[in-house]
Amino acid sequence: MKVRLLQLGAVAGVLALWGLVAAVGVVSPTALPGPAAVAGALGDLLGSGTYWQAVGDTLDGAVIGLLAAVAVGIPVGLVTGVYAAAEESSRLLVEILRSFPVIALLPVFLLVLGSTPGMKATVVFVACVFPVLLQSQYGARSVTPSVHETVRTYRIPRLLRFRRVILPGAVPSVMTGLRLAATTSVLVAIGVEVLTTLPGIGHMIMESQQAGASDRAYAYILTAGTIGYSITLLAQYAEHRLLRWRPPVRAGEAA
Amino acid sequence: MTRGSVLHVEDLCMTFGQGGPQEHRVLAGLSLRVDPGESVCVVGPSGAGKTTLLRCLAGLTPPTSGSVRYGDQRLTGPHADIAVVSQDYRGSLLPWMRVWDNVAFPLQGRGVRKAARKATALECLDAVGLADVGDKYPWQLSGGMQQRVAIARGLAYDAPVLLMDEPFGSVDAQSRFDLEDLTLQLRRRLGITVVVVTHDIDESVYLGDRVIVLGGRPTAVLDTLTVPFGTDRDQLTTRADPRFAELRTRVLARIRGERLDQDAEPAHN
Amino acid sequence: MTGRILRQLWLPVLVFVILLVSTAGSTSFYFPPLTTVLHTLWDQLAGGGLLDDLWFSLRNIVLGLALATVVGVAAGLVIGEVRTLRLALGPLLDFARATPTVGFVPVIILTLGIGSGPKVFLIFLGSLWPILLNTVAGVGQINPAVHETSRGYRVPWHLQLRRVVLPGALPQVFAGVRVALSVAVVLMVVSEIYGSPIGLGNFILQSGSSFHVAETWAGTLLIGVLGYGLSVLLLLCEHALLGWYHQRAPRASRPSPALTIEKKSNGVVV
């Protein structure tokens, strides 16, 4: 309860600081409008159809790309993680591909696929598949030698081993990958929209700012933040539900 | 319960890193046998290859040469009649399964239905004195209780042979006494064959019908002692028996003697 | 050692060869032969001004990232050490990290201009949060006994921050910088594609929109090399600074567990 009050206080403090900076005029109001103006703009937007259309467009691309990445990344990651030879062979390739800034493929994708919603989902997919794959691989490898030994002595069949040993053992790590990928998916979807003519939140930010309505642009940025934050909270909740078997960790342990 | 089971080890040799620069010979021509219903303790100093021997008996590691036979079959891998309780109870229980599920898991591998699995698991948990922890997760139990769960899992597997590797090495002293008595009691009731590997001399005398003393480098069987206490033993009277002291002195002397011999004539091999 | 390198290398080499062979003599407009792309890359670097673009982009990334590291680590250490601050700011920081910084690109560039400064600022803004949050988490992961010990010996606070808290949190800090690096590269590309007269992002945009496909591929490839190169560089730094951490616990590969020598026993132990 006291913590909640503290947190509310901190939010109020940051809002006040923001208002002060905006009011004093150190920064031009087009770069940083005041919190009241942004709140007003957000209030107007919440009642408009274009706003929800933009949110829907962004989520569409992000979710489709993310689902595809999960469908490919988890099975490939688990299987290659279990077999040491597969993991070793693919390590360097995955490392190189993972560090590739996917958004740089945009001009190429624009050339090849054109400016379509499918292109947006494809870029999201490419950006998300590697974190999911790597974390799944890592999770499959995190099953301890002791557990493997037990599974051998009790002659557990291969399929059962996958379902009840490798998969649950990998869940903590896979969840981390999913959380990373979910945040990335929104980031990339908005990035694509900022740079192309595809509709969505990113496009609306650009359009608002170009029309001089920076309060509206900030309202859209706040919306993007809210989506990202909701994903974080949702992932935390899912982790909590899925990982009830783990002993409670010391406070402050989060990556 | 006893199905004419018996383990034969013949001329077992184990060499790690064979042919390499760090070739290390652990076991050199070990032979021993375990009769049905018998409790055999293998005792020896740390690093004598006790665990290696047990892994060979469990079919987890193929020996470099020599053979391990179960009845008249040669062991080539883990066998359905052999259950293993390892030293690392923390690591060998699956943390994401509830306690009963851990005990029942090997049965799932055999295709036993869930209701039947759970019933067996709870029965076995009851047998090790853990009647009401079935729905907890392993981390919620103490070390001694976790090792009981591992024993219950071995029982649920319904194997006539139970192999235990330093099973009570990392639990506190009080739980250790309790677990030793539990092992004796289970064996008396179920007639299973038990092989315990330990570095604790008292424990080996207390638990074994026979004690096999390992030692030397590479390891060989130094001595085999028959323990005359029968199947009814308890911590107070058995340990106070003068023959108990006599036996443990003999085991210790065998191990110490071998060491002194080696110290006296260094670097011959 | 050689065996391990070979086992890791064969697949990337195979993929490269397959790409080389499958695109050889390609007449497809979108997928020129790999040799042509590599040739174009070389030509552009040697005399086409691509080197200037590379320098511009690299400088922005390094500046923005360095700034974010200094500010993020300093703020993270303080927030991590002060419990009240940590509890109060937690949700706000999570919100800040969850906000996609690319959203700020139009706002910042349209108001502050297309020069280098706004880009450095954007990279700083995006990289700050992962570094800051990881530093906070790193401080939280230090064993309380370490703290107690240095308190018990009455180590002054600035010394404690520099010699105890910072090294203890360093592994986690590096994890944060690694995440920040990938964010930084993305922001570099987006801000340059959005509005810039120079830079790698601008190069691929210009060549793409004028249908110079080989140049587009070459620029994209160079950005990939830049991203990978920087991450390798970071890894080398990490290994140099964190030797103690990586040597401490080699991952158990042997089946025998770590607890082989037992002290607890109620009998004679040999």
mmCIF file of N, CA and C in Angstrom, chain C residues 139-239:
data_model
loop_
_atom_site.group_PDB
_atom_site.id
_atom_site.type_symbol
_atom_site.label_atom_id
_atom_site.label_comp_id
_atom_site.label_asym_id
_atom_site.label_seq_id
_atom_site.Cartn_x
_atom_site.Cartn_y
_atom_site.Cartn_z
ATOM 1 N N VAL C 139 22.501 -4.553 -9.497
ATOM 2 C CA VAL C 139 22.747 -4.162 -8.110
ATOM 3 C C VAL C 139 21.905 -5.032 -7.173
ATOM 4 N N GLY C 140 20.671 -5.306 -7.599
ATOM 5 C CA GLY C 140 19.780 -6.120 -6.769
ATOM 6 C C GLY C 140 20.262 -7.548 -6.612
ATOM 7 N N GLN C 141 21.061 -8.011 -7.590
ATOM 8 C CA GLN C 141 21.487 -9.407 -7.548
ATOM 9 C C GLN C 141 22.741 -9.639 -6.720
ATOM 10 N N ILE C 142 23.374 -8.570 -6.294
ATOM 11 C CA ILE C 142 24.576 -8.746 -5.474
ATOM 12 C C ILE C 142 24.171 -9.413 -4.161
ATOM 13 N N ASN C 143 24.916 -10.408 -3.786
ATOM 14 C CA ASN C 143 24.636 -11.140 -2.557
ATOM 15 C C ASN C 143 24.627 -10.183 -1.362
ATOM 16 N N PRO C 144 23.541 -10.201 -0.581
ATOM 17 C CA PRO C 144 23.464 -9.280 0.565
ATOM 18 C C PRO C 144 24.669 -9.413 1.491
ATOM 19 N N ALA C 145 25.241 -10.622 1.560
ATOM 20 C CA ALA C 145 26.393 -10.840 2.444
ATOM 21 C C ALA C 145 27.557 -9.943 2.046
ATOM 22 N N VAL C 146 27.698 -9.680 0.746
ATOM 23 C CA VAL C 146 28.776 -8.816 0.277
ATOM 24 C C VAL C 146 28.600 -7.410 0.835
ATOM 25 N N HIS C 147 27.347 -6.952 0.778
ATOM 26 C CA HIS C 147 27.037 -5.635 1.313
ATOM 27 C C HIS C 147 27.348 -5.552 2.805
ATOM 28 N N GLU C 148 26.863 -6.564 3.511
ATOM 29 C CA GLU C 148 27.045 -6.603 4.954
ATOM 30 C C GLU C 148 28.527 -6.563 5.282
ATOM 31 N N THR C 149 29.292 -7.337 4.537
ATOM 32 C CA THR C 149 30.723 -7.406 4.814
ATOM 33 C C THR C 149 31.357 -6.027 4.687
ATOM 34 N N SER C 150 31.061 -5.342 3.556
ATOM 35 C CA SER C 150 31.735 -4.061 3.366
ATOM 36 C C SER C 150 31.201 -3.028 4.360
ATOM 37 N N ARG C 151 29.945 -3.194 4.784
ATOM 38 C CA ARG C 151 29.431 -2.308 5.825
ATOM 39 C C ARG C 151 30.141 -2.593 7.143
ATOM 40 N N GLY C 152 30.325 -3.901 7.401
ATOM 41 C CA GLY C 152 30.979 -4.312 8.631
ATOM 42 C C GLY C 152 32.393 -3.751 8.736
ATOM 43 N N TYR C 153 33.087 -3.655 7.600
ATOM 44 C CA TYR C 153 34.448 -3.104 7.614
ATOM 45 C C TYR C 153 34.444 -1.592 7.445
ATOM 46 N N ARG C 154 33.246 -0.993 7.467
ATOM 47 C CA ARG C 154 33.092 0.452 7.390
ATOM 48 C C ARG C 154 33.782 1.049 6.180
ATOM 49 N N VAL C 155 33.558 0.427 5.037
ATOM 50 C CA VAL C 155 34.091 0.963 3.784
ATOM 51 C C VAL C 155 33.268 2.201 3.432
ATOM 52 N N PRO C 156 33.928 3.342 3.119
ATOM 53 C CA PRO C 156 33.165 4.551 2.776
ATOM 54 C C PRO C 156 32.288 4.336 1.542
ATOM 55 N N TRP C 157 31.161 5.099 1.459
ATOM 56 C CA TRP C 157 30.140 4.802 0.447
ATOM 57 C C TRP C 157 30.649 4.919 -0.977
ATOM 58 N N HIS C 158 31.524 5.925 -1.233
ATOM 59 C CA HIS C 158 31.969 6.095 -2.632
ATOM 60 C C HIS C 158 32.881 4.939 -3.044
ATOM 61 N N LEU C 159 33.680 4.490 -2.070
ATOM 62 C CA LEU C 159 34.552 3.346 -2.345
ATOM 63 C C LEU C 159 33.709 2.084 -2.547
ATOM 64 N N GLN C 160 32.662 1.971 -1.712
ATOM 65 C CA GLN C 160 31.781 0.807 -1.817
ATOM 66 C C GLN C 160 31.090 0.769 -3.177
ATOM 67 N N LEU C 161 30.644 1.960 -3.652
ATOM 68 C CA LEU C 161 29.967 2.036 -4.944
ATOM 69 C C LEU C 161 30.919 1.622 -6.068
ATOM 70 N N ARG C 162 32.175 2.095 -5.956
ATOM 71 C CA ARG C 162 33.135 1.888 -7.040
ATOM 72 C C ARG C 162 33.738 0.479 -7.015
ATOM 73 N N ARG C 163 34.025 -0.021 -5.798
ATOM 74 C CA ARG C 163 34.755 -1.285 -5.713
ATOM 75 C C ARG C 163 33.858 -2.497 -5.434
ATOM 76 N N VAL C 164 32.661 -2.265 -4.921
ATOM 77 C CA VAL C 164 31.795 -3.399 -4.565
ATOM 78 C C VAL C 164 30.569 -3.470 -5.471
ATOM 79 N N VAL C 165 29.810 -2.365 -5.493
ATOM 80 C CA VAL C 165 28.534 -2.408 -6.202
ATOM 81 C C VAL C 165 28.732 -2.451 -7.722
ATOM 82 N N LEU C 166 29.588 -1.577 -8.234
ATOM 83 C CA LEU C 166 29.782 -1.535 -9.686
ATOM 84 C C LEU C 166 30.324 -2.852 -10.254
ATOM 85 N N PRO C 167 31.409 -3.400 -9.689
ATOM 86 C CA PRO C 167 31.891 -4.679 -10.220
ATOM 87 C C PRO C 167 30.852 -5.785 -10.078
ATOM 88 N N GLY C 168 30.115 -5.772 -8.965
ATOM 89 C CA GLY C 168 29.110 -6.803 -8.744
ATOM 90 C C GLY C 168 28.002 -6.748 -9.770
ATOM 91 N N ALA C 169 27.674 -5.520 -10.193
ATOM 92 C CA ALA C 169 26.573 -5.365 -11.143
ATOM 93 C C ALA C 169 27.057 -5.456 -12.582
ATOM 94 N N LEU C 170 28.376 -5.465 -12.785
ATOM 95 C CA LEU C 170 28.926 -5.341 -14.145
ATOM 96 C C LEU C 170 28.437 -6.389 -15.146
ATOM 97 N N PRO C 171 28.345 -7.676 -14.752
ATOM 98 C CA PRO C 171 27.852 -8.656 -15.735
ATOM 99 C C PRO C 171 26.483 -8.263 -16.290
ATOM 100 N N GLN C 172 25.630 -7.807 -15.392
ATOM 101 C CA GLN C 172 24.287 -7.420 -15.784
ATOM 102 C C GLN C 172 24.320 -6.130 -16.605
ATOM 103 N N VAL C 173 25.241 -5.223 -16.271
ATOM 104 C CA VAL C 173 25.394 -3.987 -17.034
ATOM 105 C C VAL C 173 25.739 -4.319 -18.485
ATOM 106 N N PHE C 174 26.653 -5.258 -18.656
ATOM 107 C CA PHE C 174 27.041 -5.633 -20.015
ATOM 108 C C PHE C 174 25.868 -6.224 -20.785
ATOM 109 N N ALA C 175 25.081 -7.025 -20.083
ATOM 110 C CA ALA C 175 23.885 -7.569 -20.733
ATOM 111 C C ALA C 175 23.009 -6.426 -21.225
ATOM 112 N N GLY C 176 22.902 -5.371 -20.419
ATOM 113 C CA GLY C 176 22.112 -4.213 -20.800
ATOM 114 C C GLY C 176 22.700 -3.502 -22.010
ATOM 115 N N VAL C 177 24.020 -3.316 -22.016
ATOM 116 C CA VAL C 177 24.663 -2.624 -23.138
ATOM 117 C C VAL C 177 24.475 -3.433 -24.426
ATOM 118 N N ARG C 178 24.499 -4.764 -24.290
ATOM 119 C CA ARG C 178 24.312 -5.602 -25.474
ATOM 120 C C ARG C 178 22.915 -5.376 -26.071
ATOM 121 N N VAL C 179 21.901 -5.343 -25.204
ATOM 122 C CA VAL C 179 20.548 -5.064 -25.692
ATOM 123 C C VAL C 179 20.499 -3.661 -26.293
ATOM 124 N N ALA C 180 21.141 -2.708 -25.583
ATOM 125 C CA ALA C 180 21.120 -1.319 -26.037
ATOM 126 C C ALA C 180 21.776 -1.183 -27.413
ATOM 127 N N LEU C 181 22.823 -1.962 -27.657
ATOM 128 C CA LEU C 181 23.510 -1.870 -28.942
ATOM 129 C C LEU C 181 22.558 -2.196 -30.089
ATOM 130 N N SER C 182 21.770 -3.248 -29.921
ATOM 131 C CA SER C 182 20.873 -3.603 -31.020
ATOM 132 C C SER C 182 19.795 -2.533 -31.201
ATOM 133 N N VAL C 183 19.344 -1.942 -30.082
ATOM 134 C CA VAL C 183 18.380 -0.838 -30.182
ATOM 135 C C VAL C 183 19.037 0.341 -30.898
ATOM 136 N N ALA C 184 20.300 0.610 -30.557
ATOM 137 C CA ALA C 184 21.007 1.749 -31.133
ATOM 138 C C ALA C 184 21.133 1.617 -32.646
ATOM 139 N N VAL C 185 21.455 0.410 -33.109
ATOM 140 C CA VAL C 185 21.615 0.214 -34.552
ATOM 141 C C VAL C 185 20.279 0.427 -35.265
ATOM 142 N N VAL C 186 19.209 -0.084 -34.663
ATOM 143 C CA VAL C 186 17.887 0.108 -35.268
ATOM 144 C C VAL C 186 17.565 1.602 -35.351
ATOM 145 N N LEU C 187 17.826 2.346 -34.268
ATOM 146 C CA LEU C 187 17.515 3.777 -34.267
ATOM 147 C C LEU C 187 18.387 4.537 -35.262
ATOM 148 N N MET C 188 19.637 4.104 -35.369
ATOM 149 C CA MET C 188 20.523 4.715 -36.363
ATOM 150 C C MET C 188 19.894 4.578 -37.750
ATOM 151 N N VAL C 189 19.493 3.359 -38.091
ATOM 152 C CA VAL C 189 18.944 3.113 -39.421
ATOM 153 C C VAL C 189 17.649 3.903 -39.624
ATOM 154 N N VAL C 190 16.739 3.810 -38.646
ATOM 155 C CA VAL C 190 15.434 4.461 -38.814
ATOM 156 C C VAL C 190 15.594 5.977 -38.932
ATOM 157 N N SER C 191 16.429 6.561 -38.048
ATOM 158 C CA SER C 191 16.547 8.022 -38.083
ATOM 159 C C SER C 191 17.194 8.479 -39.384
ATOM 160 N N GLU C 192 18.082 7.663 -39.926
ATOM 161 C CA GLU C 192 18.727 8.074 -41.185
ATOM 162 C C GLU C 192 17.824 7.857 -42.392
ATOM 163 N N ILE C 193 17.008 6.830 -42.327
ATOM 164 C CA ILE C 193 16.060 6.644 -43.429
ATOM 165 C C ILE C 193 15.003 7.739 -43.364
ATOM 166 N N TYR C 194 14.611 8.103 -42.130
ATOM 167 C CA TYR C 194 13.550 9.099 -41.990
ATOM 168 C C TYR C 194 13.983 10.460 -42.512
ATOM 169 N N GLY C 195 15.163 10.877 -42.178
ATOM 170 C CA GLY C 195 15.586 12.184 -42.683
ATOM 171 C C GLY C 195 17.055 12.422 -42.434
ATOM 172 N N SER C 196 17.856 12.302 -43.486
ATOM 173 C CA SER C 196 19.280 12.534 -43.325
ATOM 174 C C SER C 196 19.910 12.684 -44.704
ATOM 175 N N PRO C 197 20.850 13.617 -44.817
ATOM 176 C CA PRO C 197 21.523 13.742 -46.108
ATOM 177 C C PRO C 197 22.654 12.735 -46.255
ATOM 178 N N ILE C 198 22.984 12.017 -45.195
ATOM 179 C CA ILE C 198 24.168 11.158 -45.208
ATOM 180 C C ILE C 198 23.909 9.985 -44.259
ATOM 181 N N GLY C 199 24.785 8.994 -44.297
ATOM 182 C CA GLY C 199 24.639 7.851 -43.395
ATOM 183 C C GLY C 199 24.222 6.602 -44.155
ATOM 184 N N LEU C 200 24.448 5.448 -43.510
ATOM 185 C CA LEU C 200 24.148 4.174 -44.180
ATOM 186 C C LEU C 200 22.660 4.028 -44.462
ATOM 187 N N GLY C 201 21.834 4.492 -43.526
ATOM 188 C CA GLY C 201 20.384 4.405 -43.718
ATOM 189 C C GLY C 201 19.970 5.193 -44.946
ATOM 190 N N ASN C 202 20.522 6.398 -45.054
ATOM 191 C CA ASN C 202 20.229 7.228 -46.211
ATOM 192 C C ASN C 202 20.699 6.545 -47.497
ATOM 193 N N PHE C 203 21.865 5.918 -47.418
ATOM 194 C CA PHE C 203 22.424 5.253 -48.607
ATOM 195 C C PHE C 203 21.481 4.157 -49.117
ATOM 196 N N ILE C 204 21.000 3.305 -48.214
ATOM 197 C CA ILE C 204 20.132 2.228 -48.712
ATOM 198 C C ILE C 204 18.782 2.779 -49.162
ATOM 199 N N LEU C 205 18.321 3.846 -48.518
ATOM 200 C CA LEU C 205 17.054 4.437 -48.947
ATOM 201 C C LEU C 205 17.189 5.018 -50.357
ATOM 202 N N GLN C 206 18.245 5.811 -50.549
ATOM 203 C CA GLN C 206 18.435 6.456 -51.853
ATOM 204 C C GLN C 206 18.605 5.427 -52.964
ATOM 205 N N SER C 207 19.471 4.436 -52.728
ATOM 206 C CA SER C 207 19.708 3.461 -53.797
ATOM 207 C C SER C 207 18.469 2.605 -54.014
ATOM 208 N N GLY C 208 17.717 2.347 -52.935
ATOM 209 C CA GLY C 208 16.494 1.556 -53.080
ATOM 210 C C GLY C 208 15.444 2.279 -53.887
ATOM 211 N N SER C 209 15.237 3.558 -53.564
ATOM 212 C CA SER C 209 14.164 4.262 -54.249
ATOM 213 C C SER C 209 14.562 4.642 -55.672
ATOM 214 N N SER C 210 15.866 4.585 -55.984
ATOM 215 C CA SER C 210 16.237 4.811 -57.381
ATOM 216 C C SER C 210 16.537 3.475 -58.080
ATOM 217 N N PHE C 211 16.095 2.376 -57.450
ATOM 218 C CA PHE C 211 16.177 1.025 -58.040
ATOM 219 C C PHE C 211 17.594 0.575 -58.368
ATOM 220 N N HIS C 212 18.581 1.062 -57.606
ATOM 221 C CA HIS C 212 19.934 0.518 -57.720
ATOM 222 C C HIS C 212 20.025 -0.671 -56.761
ATOM 223 N N VAL C 213 19.543 -1.806 -57.249
ATOM 224 C CA VAL C 213 19.340 -2.939 -56.341
ATOM 225 C C VAL C 213 20.648 -3.436 -55.732
ATOM 226 N N ALA C 214 21.689 -3.533 -56.535
ATOM 227 C CA ALA C 214 22.964 -4.044 -56.016
ATOM 228 C C ALA C 214 23.483 -3.148 -54.906
ATOM 229 N N GLU C 215 23.345 -1.809 -55.065
ATOM 230 C CA GLU C 215 23.793 -0.871 -54.038
ATOM 231 C C GLU C 215 22.969 -1.063 -52.756
ATOM 232 N N THR C 216 21.670 -1.249 -52.922
ATOM 233 C CA THR C 216 20.810 -1.453 -51.755
ATOM 234 C C THR C 216 21.266 -2.674 -50.962
ATOM 235 N N TRP C 217 21.472 -3.778 -51.667
ATOM 236 C CA TRP C 217 21.928 -5.000 -50.992
ATOM 237 C C TRP C 217 23.287 -4.768 -50.334
ATOM 238 N N ALA C 218 24.158 -4.068 -51.044
ATOM 239 C CA ALA C 218 25.504 -3.841 -50.506
ATOM 240 C C ALA C 218 25.431 -3.035 -49.211
ATOM 241 N N GLY C 219 24.607 -1.990 -49.214
ATOM 242 C CA GLY C 219 24.471 -1.164 -48.019
ATOM 243 C C GLY C 219 23.877 -1.951 -46.858
ATOM 244 N N THR C 220 22.863 -2.756 -47.178
ATOM 245 C CA THR C 220 22.228 -3.587 -46.149
ATOM 246 C C THR C 220 23.245 -4.541 -45.531
ATOM 247 N N LEU C 221 24.041 -5.130 -46.413
ATOM 248 C CA LEU C 221 25.079 -6.055 -45.957
ATOM 249 C C LEU C 221 26.057 -5.343 -45.024
ATOM 250 N N LEU C 222 26.423 -4.114 -45.403
ATOM 251 C CA LEU C 222 27.390 -3.364 -44.599
ATOM 252 C C LEU C 222 26.814 -3.052 -43.213
ATOM 253 N N ILE C 223 25.528 -2.725 -43.173
ATOM 254 C CA ILE C 223 24.889 -2.460 -41.877
ATOM 255 C C ILE C 223 24.932 -3.719 -41.008
ATOM 256 N N GLY C 224 24.679 -4.867 -41.647
ATOM 257 C CA GLY C 224 24.762 -6.134 -40.925
ATOM 258 C C GLY C 224 26.149 -6.361 -40.357
ATOM 259 N N VAL C 225 27.171 -6.107 -41.192
ATOM 260 C CA VAL C 225 28.555 -6.287 -40.751
ATOM 261 C C VAL C 225 28.861 -5.335 -39.597
ATOM 262 N N LEU C 226 28.366 -4.084 -39.724
ATOM 263 C CA LEU C 226 28.584 -3.094 -38.667
ATOM 264 C C LEU C 226 27.967 -3.579 -37.350
ATOM 265 N N GLY C 227 26.713 -4.054 -37.423
ATOM 266 C CA GLY C 227 26.030 -4.527 -36.219
ATOM 267 C C GLY C 227 26.771 -5.692 -35.589
ATOM 268 N N TYR C 228 27.158 -6.657 -36.427
ATOM 269 C CA TYR C 228 27.841 -7.828 -35.893
ATOM 270 C C TYR C 228 29.213 -7.457 -35.337
ATOM 271 N N GLY C 229 29.919 -6.589 -36.091
ATOM 272 C CA GLY C 229 31.252 -6.162 -35.650
ATOM 273 C C GLY C 229 31.200 -5.494 -34.288
ATOM 274 N N LEU C 230 30.228 -4.605 -34.121
ATOM 275 C CA LEU C 230 30.124 -3.911 -32.834
ATOM 276 C C LEU C 230 29.804 -4.883 -31.707
ATOM 277 N N SER C 231 28.953 -5.877 -31.993
ATOM 278 C CA SER C 231 28.604 -6.813 -30.920
ATOM 279 C C SER C 231 29.793 -7.703 -30.562
ATOM 280 N N VAL C 232 30.620 -8.036 -31.554
ATOM 281 C CA VAL C 232 31.825 -8.817 -31.255
ATOM 282 C C VAL C 232 32.796 -7.989 -30.419
ATOM 283 N N LEU C 233 32.924 -6.703 -30.799
ATOM 284 C CA LEU C 233 33.795 -5.797 -30.062
ATOM 285 C C LEU C 233 33.369 -5.704 -28.591
ATOM 286 N N LEU C 234 32.071 -5.606 -28.397
ATOM 287 C CA LEU C 234 31.518 -5.512 -27.051
ATOM 288 C C LEU C 234 31.820 -6.776 -26.259
ATOM 289 N N LEU C 235 31.706 -7.909 -26.954
ATOM 290 C CA LEU C 235 31.955 -9.196 -26.306
ATOM 291 C C LEU C 235 33.409 -9.283 -25.853
ATOM 292 N N LEU C 236 34.326 -8.765 -26.706
ATOM 293 C CA LEU C 236 35.750 -8.783 -26.353
ATOM 294 C C LEU C 236 35.987 -7.919 -25.113
ATOM 295 N N CYS C 237 35.368 -6.735 -25.083
ATOM 296 C CA CYS C 237 35.470 -5.859 -23.908
ATOM 297 C C CYS C 237 35.007 -6.605 -22.673
ATOM 298 N N GLU C 238 33.860 -7.279 -22.820
ATOM 299 C CA GLU C 238 33.266 -7.974 -21.698
ATOM 300 C C GLU C 238 34.215 -9.044 -21.160
ATOM 301 N N HIS C 239 34.813 -9.784 -22.075
ATOM 302 C CA HIS C 239 35.710 -10.847 -21.633
ATOM 303 C C HIS C 239 36.944 -10.299 -20.961
#
